[in-house]
Amino acid sequence: MRIAVIQMNAEPDVEANLARILKYIASGAANGADLVVFPEAAMFPFDSGRLDQVAQPIDGPFAQAIIETAKKHGTTAVVGMFTPADTVYRDPSGELKEEPPKDSGEANRFHRVYNTLLVAGPDYVTHYDKIHTYDAFGYRESNTVKPGKRRVVVDVKGVQVGLATCYDIRFPGHFVAMAAAGAKVMVVPASWADGPGKLEQWRELTAARALDSTSYLVAGSMARPGSPERYGQADGPTGIGHSVVIGPNGARLAETGYAAQVLTVDIDPNFVDKVRKSLPVLQGHKQDRELGVAVDCVE
């Protein structure tokens, strides 16, 4: 199975990003890629404007152009985009509600989107909405992004592929569940923020999730904006680069740097079966779930 990982710098221009995405799908397919993976937010970068104003449904022109191009070139593309979700209101306690509280005001009203991975194959279309929103370090993604409610595993030329987005990487159960459902490859588009310690966390978490699930992990990251002297600083919020492909045994097969580039890797899904036979951690996860938890309270 050949996978092309597109580490790009998205612009605050949906049409410009779409044109670039379509070219990458065509060139990836021409190079024999069965799967072309783009970053989270490839449609429109974070911190560049209101997401609800650029969001489009799956039957909108952005997604439809990608669907038609993937079908034309006989490949599967995974593209980060935003789709409309709902409107919520923040009450005096800070909680989000579907019904407006008294005197809610415009400042407490949020038109949310889904952080969506569009999956466009030669003969099918589906999508995954990011489940774990980035509510951490004082940031509340859930104010503007509605969490998804379902895991998604898709078939790419006979290989089961699980989907996750950026902050999902911190939740092992998500990957274990998809592996238990048959996934042998985990695709993780991301727009991981740069800053002190962030690259080390990214590398450790991607390797851990591959090992947790004994699966290939393919992480497609947004390139790091700005000049090289800013690398490692906390002022590149839309990406850190370092897209990576990790084997089911934890081996780091390929990794990019900070700048935009294309990473093409061939993987052997049958190797997953060999690893899982010799290292049956998925069976161990199942046993752990069946054991449950007993809590003894000592006065």
Coordinates of N, CA and C in Angstrom, one line a residue, residues 1-3 156-161 182-185 214-216 247-249 253 266-279:
M1 N 0.9 -1.2 0.0 CA 0.0 0.0 0.0 C 0.9 1.2 0.0
R2 N 0.7 2.1 -0.9 CA 1.5 3.4 -1.0 C 0.6 4.5 -0.5
I3 N 1.3 5.3 0.4 CA 0.6 6.5 1.0 C 1.4 7.7 0.8
V156 N -9.8 0.9 2.4 CA -9.0 1.4 1.3 C -8.3 0.3 0.6
K157 N -8.9 -0.2 -0.5 CA -8.3 -1.3 -1.3 C -8.1 -2.5 -0.4
G158 N -9.1 -2.8 0.4 CA -9.0 -4.0 1.2 C -8.3 -3.9 2.5
V159 N -7.8 -2.7 2.8 CA -7.2 -2.4 4.1 C -8.0 -1.5 4.9
Q160 N -8.3 -1.9 6.2 CA -9.1 -1.1 7.0 C -8.3 0.0 7.7
V161 N -8.8 1.2 7.5 CA -8.1 2.4 7.9 C -8.9 3.2 9.0
G182 N -10.9 -3.8 13.4 CA -10.2 -4.3 12.2 C -9.2 -3.4 11.5
A183 N -9.1 -2.1 12.1 CA -8.2 -1.2 11.4 C -6.7 -1.6 11.6
K184 N -6.0 -1.6 10.5 CA -4.5 -1.9 10.5 C -3.7 -0.6 10.3
V185 N -4.3 0.5 9.8 CA -3.7 1.7 9.6 C -4.5 2.8 10.2
T214 N -1.0 -1.6 17.9 CA -0.2 -2.4 16.9 C -0.7 -2.2 15.5
S215 N -0.6 -1.0 15.1 CA -1.1 -0.6 13.8 C 0.0 0.4 13.2
Y216 N -0.1 0.5 11.8 CA 0.7 1.6 11.2 C 0.0 2.9 11.6
G247 N 5.6 2.2 12.2 CA 5.1 0.9 12.0 C 4.4 0.3 13.2
P248 N 3.7 -0.8 13.1 CA 3.0 -1.4 14.2 C 3.9 -1.9 15.4
N249 N 5.2 -2.0 15.1 CA 6.2 -2.3 16.1 C 6.8 -1.1 16.7
L253 N 9.3 5.0 10.5 CA 9.7 4.6 9.1 C 10.1 5.8 8.3
D266 N 5.7 3.3 1.3 CA 5.1 2.1 1.0 C 5.0 1.3 2.3
I267 N 3.8 0.7 2.7 CA 3.7 -0.1 3.9 C 3.1 -1.5 3.5
D268 N 3.3 -2.4 4.3 CA 2.8 -3.8 4.1 C 1.8 -4.1 5.2
P269 N 0.5 -4.0 4.9 CA -0.5 -4.3 6.0 C -0.4 -5.7 6.5
N270 N 0.1 -6.7 5.8 CA 0.3 -8.0 6.3 C 1.3 -8.1 7.5
F271 N 2.2 -7.1 7.6 CA 3.1 -7.0 8.7 C 2.4 -6.8 10.0
V272 N 1.2 -6.1 9.9 CA 0.4 -5.9 11.2 C 0.0 -7.2 11.8
D273 N -0.4 -8.2 10.9 CA -0.8 -9.5 11.4 C 0.3 -10.2 12.1
K274 N 1.5 -10.1 11.6 CA 2.7 -10.7 12.2 C 3.0 -10.1 13.6
V275 N 2.9 -8.8 13.6 CA 3.2 -8.1 14.9 C 2.1 -8.5 15.9
R276 N 0.9 -8.5 15.5 CA -0.2 -8.7 16.5 C -0.2 -10.2 17.0
K277 N 0.3 -11.1 16.1 CA 0.5 -12.5 16.6 C 1.5 -12.6 17.6
S278 N 2.7 -11.9 17.4 CA 3.8 -12.0 18.4 C 3.6 -11.1 19.6
L279 N 2.8 -10.1 19.4 CA 2.6 -9.1 20.5 C 1.0 -8.8 20.6

